[in-house]
Coordinates of N, CA and C and ligand atoms in Angstrom, one line a residue:
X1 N -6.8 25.1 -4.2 CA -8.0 24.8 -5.0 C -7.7 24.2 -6.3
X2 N -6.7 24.1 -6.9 CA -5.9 23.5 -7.7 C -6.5 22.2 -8.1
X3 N -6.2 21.1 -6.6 CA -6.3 19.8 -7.1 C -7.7 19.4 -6.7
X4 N -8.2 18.7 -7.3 CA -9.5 18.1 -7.5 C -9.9 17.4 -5.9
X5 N -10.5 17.1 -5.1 CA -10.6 16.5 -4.1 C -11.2 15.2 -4.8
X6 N -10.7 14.0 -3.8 CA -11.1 12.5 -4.2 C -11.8 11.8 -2.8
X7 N -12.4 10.8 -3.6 CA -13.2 9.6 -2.3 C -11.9 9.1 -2.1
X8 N -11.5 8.8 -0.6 CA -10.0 8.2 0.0 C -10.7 6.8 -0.1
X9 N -10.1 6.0 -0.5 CA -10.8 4.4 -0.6 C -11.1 3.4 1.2
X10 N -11.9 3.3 1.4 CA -11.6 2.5 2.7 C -10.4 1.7 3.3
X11 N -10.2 1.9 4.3 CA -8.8 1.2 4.8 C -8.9 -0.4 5.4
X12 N -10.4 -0.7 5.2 CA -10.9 -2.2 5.2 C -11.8 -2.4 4.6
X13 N -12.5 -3.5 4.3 CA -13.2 -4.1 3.6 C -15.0 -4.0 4.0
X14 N -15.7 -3.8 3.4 CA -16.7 -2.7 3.2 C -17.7 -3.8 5.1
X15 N -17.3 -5.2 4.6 CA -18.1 -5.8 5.7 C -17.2 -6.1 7.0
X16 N -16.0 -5.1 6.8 CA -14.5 -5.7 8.2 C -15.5 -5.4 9.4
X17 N -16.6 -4.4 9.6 CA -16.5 -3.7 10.8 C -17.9 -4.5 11.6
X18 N -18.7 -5.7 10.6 CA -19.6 -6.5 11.2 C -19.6 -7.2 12.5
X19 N -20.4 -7.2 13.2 CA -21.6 -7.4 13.0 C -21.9 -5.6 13.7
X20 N -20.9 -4.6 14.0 CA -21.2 -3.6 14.8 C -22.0 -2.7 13.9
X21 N -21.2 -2.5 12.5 CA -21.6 -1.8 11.7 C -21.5 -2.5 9.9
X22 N -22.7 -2.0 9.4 CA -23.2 -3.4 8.9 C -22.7 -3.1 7.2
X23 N -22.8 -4.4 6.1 CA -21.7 -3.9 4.8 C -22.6 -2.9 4.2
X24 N -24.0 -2.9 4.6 CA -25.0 -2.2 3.6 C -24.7 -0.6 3.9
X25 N -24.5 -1.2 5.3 CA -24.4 0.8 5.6 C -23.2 1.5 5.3
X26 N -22.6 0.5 5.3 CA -20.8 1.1 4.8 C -20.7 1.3 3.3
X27 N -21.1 0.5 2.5 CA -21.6 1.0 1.3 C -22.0 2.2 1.2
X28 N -23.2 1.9 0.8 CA -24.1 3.4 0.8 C -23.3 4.7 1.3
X29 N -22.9 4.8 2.4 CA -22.0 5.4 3.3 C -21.3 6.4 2.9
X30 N -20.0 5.1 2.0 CA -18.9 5.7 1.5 C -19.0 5.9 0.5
X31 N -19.6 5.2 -0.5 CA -19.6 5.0 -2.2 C -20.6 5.9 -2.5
X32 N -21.9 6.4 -1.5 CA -22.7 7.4 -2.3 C -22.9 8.5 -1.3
X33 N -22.8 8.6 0.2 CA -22.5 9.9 0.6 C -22.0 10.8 0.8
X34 N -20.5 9.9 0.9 CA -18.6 10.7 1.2 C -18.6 10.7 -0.4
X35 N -19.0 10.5 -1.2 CA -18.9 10.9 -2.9 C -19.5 11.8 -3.2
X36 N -21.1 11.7 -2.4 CA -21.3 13.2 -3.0 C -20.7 14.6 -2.1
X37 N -20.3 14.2 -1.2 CA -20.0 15.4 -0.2 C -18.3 15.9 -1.5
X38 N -17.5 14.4 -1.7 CA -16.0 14.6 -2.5 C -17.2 15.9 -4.0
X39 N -18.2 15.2 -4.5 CA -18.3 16.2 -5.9 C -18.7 17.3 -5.6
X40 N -19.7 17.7 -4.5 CA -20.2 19.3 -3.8 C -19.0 20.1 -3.5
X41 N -18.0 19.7 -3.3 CA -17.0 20.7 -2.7 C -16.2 20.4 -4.0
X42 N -15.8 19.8 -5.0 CA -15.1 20.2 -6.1 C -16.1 21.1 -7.2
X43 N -17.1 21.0 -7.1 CA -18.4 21.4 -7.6 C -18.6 23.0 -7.0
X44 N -18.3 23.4 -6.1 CA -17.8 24.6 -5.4 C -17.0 25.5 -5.6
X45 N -15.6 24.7 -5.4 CA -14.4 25.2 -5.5 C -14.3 25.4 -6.9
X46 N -14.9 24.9 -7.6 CA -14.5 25.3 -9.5 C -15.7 26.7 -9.5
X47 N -16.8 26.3 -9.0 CA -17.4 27.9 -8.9 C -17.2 28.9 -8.7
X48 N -16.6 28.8 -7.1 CA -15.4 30.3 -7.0 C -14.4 30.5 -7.5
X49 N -13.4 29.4 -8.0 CA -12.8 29.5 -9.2 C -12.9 30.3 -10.3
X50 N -14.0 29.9 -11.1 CA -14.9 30.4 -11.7 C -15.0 32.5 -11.5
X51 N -15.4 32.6 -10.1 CA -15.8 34.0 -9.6 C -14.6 34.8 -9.6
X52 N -13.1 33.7 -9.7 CA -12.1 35.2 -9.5 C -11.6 35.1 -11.1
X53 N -12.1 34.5 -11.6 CA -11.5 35.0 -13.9 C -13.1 36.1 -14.2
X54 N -14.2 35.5 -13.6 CA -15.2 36.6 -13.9 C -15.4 38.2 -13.3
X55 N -14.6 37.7 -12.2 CA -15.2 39.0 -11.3 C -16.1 39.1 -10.4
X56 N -17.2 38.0 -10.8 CA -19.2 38.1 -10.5 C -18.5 37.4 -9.5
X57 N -18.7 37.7 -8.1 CA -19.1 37.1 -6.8 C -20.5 37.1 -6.2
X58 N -21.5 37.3 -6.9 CA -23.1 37.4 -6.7 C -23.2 36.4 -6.3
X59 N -22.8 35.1 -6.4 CA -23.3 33.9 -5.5 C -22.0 33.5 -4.7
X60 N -21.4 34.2 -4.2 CA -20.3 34.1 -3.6 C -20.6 33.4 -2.1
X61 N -21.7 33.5 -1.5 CA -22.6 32.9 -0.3 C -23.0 32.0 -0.4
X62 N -23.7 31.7 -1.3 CA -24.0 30.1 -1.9 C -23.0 29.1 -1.9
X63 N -22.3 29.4 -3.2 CA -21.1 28.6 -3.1 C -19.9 28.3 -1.9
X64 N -19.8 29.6 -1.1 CA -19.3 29.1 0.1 C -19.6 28.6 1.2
X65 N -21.7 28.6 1.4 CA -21.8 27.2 2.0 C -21.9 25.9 1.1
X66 N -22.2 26.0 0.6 CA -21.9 24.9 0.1 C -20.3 24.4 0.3
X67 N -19.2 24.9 -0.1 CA -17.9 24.8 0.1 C -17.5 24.3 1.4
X68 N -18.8 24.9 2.6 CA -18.4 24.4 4.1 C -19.3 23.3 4.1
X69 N -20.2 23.3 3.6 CA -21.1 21.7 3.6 C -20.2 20.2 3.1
X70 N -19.9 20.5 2.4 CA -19.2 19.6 1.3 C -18.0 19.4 1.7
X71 N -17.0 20.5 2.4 CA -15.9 20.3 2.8 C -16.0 19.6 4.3
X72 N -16.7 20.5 5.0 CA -16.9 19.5 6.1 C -16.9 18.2 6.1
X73 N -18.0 17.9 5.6 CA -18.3 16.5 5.4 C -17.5 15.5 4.6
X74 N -16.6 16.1 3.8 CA -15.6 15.5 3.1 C -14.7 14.9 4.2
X75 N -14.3 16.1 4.9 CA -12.7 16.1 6.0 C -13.3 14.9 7.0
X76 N -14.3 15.5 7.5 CA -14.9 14.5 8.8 C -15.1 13.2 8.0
X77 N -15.5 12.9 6.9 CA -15.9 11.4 6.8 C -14.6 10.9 6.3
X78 N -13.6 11.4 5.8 CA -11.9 11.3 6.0 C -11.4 10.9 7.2
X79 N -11.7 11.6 8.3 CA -11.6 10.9 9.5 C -12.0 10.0 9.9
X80 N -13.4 10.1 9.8 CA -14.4 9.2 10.5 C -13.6 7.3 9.9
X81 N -13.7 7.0 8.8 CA -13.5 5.8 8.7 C -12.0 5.3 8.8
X82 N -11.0 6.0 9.3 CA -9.7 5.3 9.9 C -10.0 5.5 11.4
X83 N -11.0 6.2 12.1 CA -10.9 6.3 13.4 C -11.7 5.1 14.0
X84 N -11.8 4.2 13.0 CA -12.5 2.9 12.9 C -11.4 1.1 12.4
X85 N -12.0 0.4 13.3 CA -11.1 -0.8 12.4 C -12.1 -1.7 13.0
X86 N -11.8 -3.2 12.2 CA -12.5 -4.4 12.7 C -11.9 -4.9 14.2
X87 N -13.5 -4.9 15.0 CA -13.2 -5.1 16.1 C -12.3 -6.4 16.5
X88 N -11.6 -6.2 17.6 CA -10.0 -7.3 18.3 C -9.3 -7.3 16.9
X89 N -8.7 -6.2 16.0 CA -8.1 -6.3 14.9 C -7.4 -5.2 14.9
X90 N -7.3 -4.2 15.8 CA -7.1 -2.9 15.8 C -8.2 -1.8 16.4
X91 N -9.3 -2.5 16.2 CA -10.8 -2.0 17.0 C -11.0 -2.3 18.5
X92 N -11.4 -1.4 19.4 CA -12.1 -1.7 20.4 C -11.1 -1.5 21.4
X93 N -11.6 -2.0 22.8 CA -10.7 -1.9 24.0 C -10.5 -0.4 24.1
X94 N -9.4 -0.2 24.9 CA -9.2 1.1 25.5 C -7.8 1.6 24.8
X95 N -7.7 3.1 25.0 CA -6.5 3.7 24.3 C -5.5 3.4 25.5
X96 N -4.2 3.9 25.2 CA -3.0 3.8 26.1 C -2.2 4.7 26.1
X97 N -0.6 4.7 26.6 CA 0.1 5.6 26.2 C -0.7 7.1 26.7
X98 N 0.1 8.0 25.9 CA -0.3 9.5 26.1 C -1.8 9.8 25.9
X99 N -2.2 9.1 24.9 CA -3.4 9.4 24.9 C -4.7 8.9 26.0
X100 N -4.3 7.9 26.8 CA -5.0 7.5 27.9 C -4.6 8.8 29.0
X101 N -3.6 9.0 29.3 CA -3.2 9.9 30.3 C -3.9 11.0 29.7
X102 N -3.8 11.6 28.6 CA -4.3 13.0 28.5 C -5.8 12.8 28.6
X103 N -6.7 11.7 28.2 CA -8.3 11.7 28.7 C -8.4 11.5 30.1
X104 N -7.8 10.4 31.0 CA -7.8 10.6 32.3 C -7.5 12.4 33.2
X105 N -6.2 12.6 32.5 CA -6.2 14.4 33.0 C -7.1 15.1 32.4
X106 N -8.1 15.2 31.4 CA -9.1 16.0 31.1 C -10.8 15.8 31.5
X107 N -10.9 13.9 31.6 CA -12.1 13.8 32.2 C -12.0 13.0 33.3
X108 N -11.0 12.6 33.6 CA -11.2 12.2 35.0 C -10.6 10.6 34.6
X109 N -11.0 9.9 34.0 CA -11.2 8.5 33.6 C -11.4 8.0 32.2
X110 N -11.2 7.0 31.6 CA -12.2 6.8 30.5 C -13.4 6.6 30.3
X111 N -13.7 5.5 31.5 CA -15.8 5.4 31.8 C -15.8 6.9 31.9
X112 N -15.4 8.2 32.0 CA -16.3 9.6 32.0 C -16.3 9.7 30.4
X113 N -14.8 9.9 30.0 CA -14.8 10.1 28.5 C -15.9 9.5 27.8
X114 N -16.1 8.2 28.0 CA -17.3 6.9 27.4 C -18.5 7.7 27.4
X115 N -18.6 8.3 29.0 CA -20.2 8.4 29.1 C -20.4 9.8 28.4
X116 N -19.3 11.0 28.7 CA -19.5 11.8 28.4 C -19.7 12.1 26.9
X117 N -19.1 11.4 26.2 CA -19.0 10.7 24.4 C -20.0 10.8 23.9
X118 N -20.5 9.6 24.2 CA -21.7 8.9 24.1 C -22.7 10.0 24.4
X119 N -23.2 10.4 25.4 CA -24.2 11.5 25.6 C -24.1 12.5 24.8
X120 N -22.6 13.1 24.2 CA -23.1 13.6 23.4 C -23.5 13.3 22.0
X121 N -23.2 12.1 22.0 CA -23.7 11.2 20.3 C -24.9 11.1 20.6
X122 N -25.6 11.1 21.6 CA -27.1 10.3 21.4 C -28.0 11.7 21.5
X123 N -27.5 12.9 22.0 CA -28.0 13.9 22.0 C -28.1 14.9 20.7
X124 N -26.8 14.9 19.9 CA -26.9 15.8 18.9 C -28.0 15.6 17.9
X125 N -28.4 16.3 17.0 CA -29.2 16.6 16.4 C -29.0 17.2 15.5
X126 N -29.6 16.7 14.3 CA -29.3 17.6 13.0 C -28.3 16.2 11.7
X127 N -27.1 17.4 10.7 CA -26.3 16.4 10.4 C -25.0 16.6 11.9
X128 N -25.6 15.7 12.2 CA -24.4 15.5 13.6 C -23.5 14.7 13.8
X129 N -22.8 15.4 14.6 CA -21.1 14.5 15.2 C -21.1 14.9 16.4
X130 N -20.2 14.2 17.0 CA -19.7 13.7 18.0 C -18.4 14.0 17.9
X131 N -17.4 14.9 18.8 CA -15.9 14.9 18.1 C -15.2 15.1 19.6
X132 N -13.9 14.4 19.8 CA -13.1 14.7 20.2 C -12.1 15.4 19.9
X133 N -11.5 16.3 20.5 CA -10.5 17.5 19.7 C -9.8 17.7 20.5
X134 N -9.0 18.0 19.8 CA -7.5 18.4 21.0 C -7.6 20.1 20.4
X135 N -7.6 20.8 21.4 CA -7.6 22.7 21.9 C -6.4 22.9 21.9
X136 N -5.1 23.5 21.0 CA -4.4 23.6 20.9 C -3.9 24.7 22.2
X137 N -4.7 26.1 22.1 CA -4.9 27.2 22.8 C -4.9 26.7 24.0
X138 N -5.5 25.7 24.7 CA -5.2 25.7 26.4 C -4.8 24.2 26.3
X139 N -4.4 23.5 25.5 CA -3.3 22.1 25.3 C -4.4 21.0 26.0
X140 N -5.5 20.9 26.0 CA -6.6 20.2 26.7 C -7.5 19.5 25.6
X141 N -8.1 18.6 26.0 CA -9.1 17.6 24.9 C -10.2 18.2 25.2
X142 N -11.1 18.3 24.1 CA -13.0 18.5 24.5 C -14.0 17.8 23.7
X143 N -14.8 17.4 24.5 CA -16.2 16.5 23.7 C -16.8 17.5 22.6
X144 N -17.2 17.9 21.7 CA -17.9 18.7 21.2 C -19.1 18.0 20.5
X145 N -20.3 18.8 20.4 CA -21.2 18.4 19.6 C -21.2 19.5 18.3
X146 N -21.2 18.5 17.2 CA -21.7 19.4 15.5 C -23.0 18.6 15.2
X147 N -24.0 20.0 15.4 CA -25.9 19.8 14.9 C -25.0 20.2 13.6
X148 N -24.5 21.1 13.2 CA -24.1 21.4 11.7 C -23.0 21.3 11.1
X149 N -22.4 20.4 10.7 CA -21.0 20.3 10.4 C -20.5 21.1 9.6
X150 N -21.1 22.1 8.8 CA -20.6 23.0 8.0 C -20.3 24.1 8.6
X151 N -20.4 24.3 10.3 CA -20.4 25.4 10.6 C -18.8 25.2 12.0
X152 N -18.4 24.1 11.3 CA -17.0 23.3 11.9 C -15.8 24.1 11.2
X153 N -15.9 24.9 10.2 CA -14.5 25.1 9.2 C -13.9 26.3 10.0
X154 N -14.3 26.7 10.7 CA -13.5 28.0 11.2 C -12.8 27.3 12.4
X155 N -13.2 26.7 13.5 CA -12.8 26.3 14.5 C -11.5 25.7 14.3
X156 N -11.1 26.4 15.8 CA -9.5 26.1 15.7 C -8.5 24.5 16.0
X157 N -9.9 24.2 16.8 CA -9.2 22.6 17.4 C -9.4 21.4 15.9
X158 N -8.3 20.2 16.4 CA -7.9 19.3 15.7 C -8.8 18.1 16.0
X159 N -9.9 17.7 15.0 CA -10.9 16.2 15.4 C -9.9 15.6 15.4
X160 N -10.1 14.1 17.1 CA -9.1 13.4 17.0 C -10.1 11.8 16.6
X161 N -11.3 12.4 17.2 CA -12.4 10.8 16.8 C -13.3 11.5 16.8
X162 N -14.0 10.9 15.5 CA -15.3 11.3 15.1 C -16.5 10.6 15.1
X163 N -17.6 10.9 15.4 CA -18.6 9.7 15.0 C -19.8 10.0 14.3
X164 N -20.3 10.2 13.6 CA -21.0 10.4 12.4 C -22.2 9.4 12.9
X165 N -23.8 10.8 13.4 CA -24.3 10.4 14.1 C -25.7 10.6 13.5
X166 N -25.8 11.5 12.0 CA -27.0 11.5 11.0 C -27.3 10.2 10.9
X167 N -28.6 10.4 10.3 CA -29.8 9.3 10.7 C -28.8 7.7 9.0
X168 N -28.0 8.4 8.2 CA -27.9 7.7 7.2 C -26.4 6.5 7.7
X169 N -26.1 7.5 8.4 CA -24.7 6.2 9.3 C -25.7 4.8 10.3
X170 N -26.5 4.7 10.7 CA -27.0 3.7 11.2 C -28.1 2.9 10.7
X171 N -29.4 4.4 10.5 CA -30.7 3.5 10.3 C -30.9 2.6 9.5
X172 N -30.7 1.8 8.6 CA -30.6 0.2 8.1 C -30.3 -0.3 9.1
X173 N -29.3 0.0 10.3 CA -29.4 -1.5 10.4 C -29.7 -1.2 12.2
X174 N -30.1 0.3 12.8 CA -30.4 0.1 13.7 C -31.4 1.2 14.0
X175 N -32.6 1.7 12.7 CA -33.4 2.2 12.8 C -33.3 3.4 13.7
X176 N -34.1 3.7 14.9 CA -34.5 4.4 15.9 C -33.7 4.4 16.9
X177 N -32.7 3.3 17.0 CA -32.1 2.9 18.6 C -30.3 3.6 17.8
X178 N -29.9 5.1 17.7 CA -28.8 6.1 17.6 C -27.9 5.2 19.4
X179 N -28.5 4.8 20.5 CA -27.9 4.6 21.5 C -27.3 3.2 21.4
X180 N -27.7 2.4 20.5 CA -27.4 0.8 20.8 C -26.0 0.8 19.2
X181 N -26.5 2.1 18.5 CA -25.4 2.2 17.5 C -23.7 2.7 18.1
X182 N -24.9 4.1 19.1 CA -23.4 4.7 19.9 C -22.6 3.5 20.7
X183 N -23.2 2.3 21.0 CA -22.6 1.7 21.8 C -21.2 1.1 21.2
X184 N -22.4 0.5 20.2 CA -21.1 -0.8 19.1 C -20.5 0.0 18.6
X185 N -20.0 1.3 18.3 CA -19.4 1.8 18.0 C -17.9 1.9 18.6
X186 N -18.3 1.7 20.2 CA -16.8 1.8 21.0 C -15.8 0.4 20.7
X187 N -17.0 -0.9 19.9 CA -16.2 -2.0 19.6 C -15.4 -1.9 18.3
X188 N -15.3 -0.7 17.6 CA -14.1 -0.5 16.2 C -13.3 0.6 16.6
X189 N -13.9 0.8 18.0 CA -12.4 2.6 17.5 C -11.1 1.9 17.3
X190 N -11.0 2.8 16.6 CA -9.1 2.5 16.2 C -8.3 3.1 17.0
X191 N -8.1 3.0 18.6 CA -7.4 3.7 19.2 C -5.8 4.2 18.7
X192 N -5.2 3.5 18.3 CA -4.0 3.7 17.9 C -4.1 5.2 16.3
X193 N -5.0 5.0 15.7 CA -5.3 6.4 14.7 C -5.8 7.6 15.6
X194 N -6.5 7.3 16.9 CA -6.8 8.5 17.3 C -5.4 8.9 18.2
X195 N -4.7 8.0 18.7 CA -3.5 8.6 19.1 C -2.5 9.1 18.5
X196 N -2.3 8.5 16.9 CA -1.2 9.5 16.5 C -2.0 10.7 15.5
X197 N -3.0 11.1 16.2 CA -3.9 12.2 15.4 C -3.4 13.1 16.6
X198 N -3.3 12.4 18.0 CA -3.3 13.6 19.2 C -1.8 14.1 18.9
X199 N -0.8 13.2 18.6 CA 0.7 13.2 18.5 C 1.0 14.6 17.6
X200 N 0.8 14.4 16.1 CA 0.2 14.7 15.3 C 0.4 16.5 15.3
X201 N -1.4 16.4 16.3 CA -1.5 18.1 16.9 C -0.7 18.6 17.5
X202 N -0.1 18.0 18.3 CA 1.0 18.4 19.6 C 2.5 18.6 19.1
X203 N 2.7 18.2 17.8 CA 3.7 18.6 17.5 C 4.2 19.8 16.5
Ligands
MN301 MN1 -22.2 10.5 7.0

């Protein structure tokens, strides 16, 4: 609790990820929503800070959701934009290596992984994700859906790709159609960050 948490600066250039995902929304995005998630959770953490020189833990519930609101959303939007690059630049196409084999032995194929992905991006609800994770416990990958990302901090598995599926990651530039966003979205993954995220866990 020591060190302050910070906005991690983009690892491309606010318009690298066009025409899939657009400069306006990456802006906004990063500079005013991964900033307020970075000051809620240092805004937090100085609070309960705060609770063990006082004693008073009376709002000790508050500040610890908050703590999982803010941290969540901190860590996942930390992921979220290296598990991204500008498409044929590092973006897009299919994984390889271990990490192709380990989706083929878990869903069968990649078109399952895709569909099964996707369906859950277009279904979740709430502030929602989409997460691939590697289950340490039975050494296997799983799709999961977060309606609440604050209620992600206990859970044991490791996000390997994330997709950040609230209404503020798309609607500018693709309103109501969350499906035609999930789409273009498979044109930036950064397969090579989600593989050595799987490497990573496994070691
Ligand atoms: Mn977001």
């Amino acid at each position: 609790m020591a060190t302050k948490h910070e906005l991690p600066p983009l690892p491309y250039a606010y318009d690298a990820l066009e025409p899939h995902i657009d400069e306006q929304t990456m802006r906004l995005h990063h500079d005013k929503h991964h900033l307020a998630y970075v000051n809620g959770l240092n805004k937090a953490e100085d609070m309960l800070k705060q609770a063990h020189s006082s004693g008073d833990y009376a709002m000790v519930k508050h500040w610890s959701r908050e703590a999982a609101f803010h941290g969540s959303g901190h860590f996942l939007h930390s992921i979220f934009w290296p598990n991204m690059a500008p498409a044929g630049q590092g973006g897009g196409g299919q994984p390889s290596g271990d990490l192709a084999n380990q989706i083929n032995a878990d869903f069968g194929s990649f078109e399952n992984f895709k569909a099964h992905y996707s369906a859950a991006a277009n279904a979740v609800e709430g502030s929602g994700w989409a997460l691939l994770v590697w289950e340490p416990e039975t050494q296997h990958l799983q799709v999961l859906q977060a309606e609440k990302h604050q209620n992600l901090t206990q859970w044991i598995v490791t996000p390997l790709l994330v997709l950040d599926v609230w209404e503020h990651a798309y609607y500018l530039k693709y309103q109501n159609n969350r499906a035609a966003y999930v789409e273009a979205f498979w044109n930036v993954v950064n397969w090579a960050d989600v593989a050595e995220r799987l490497s990573a866990a496994r070691s």
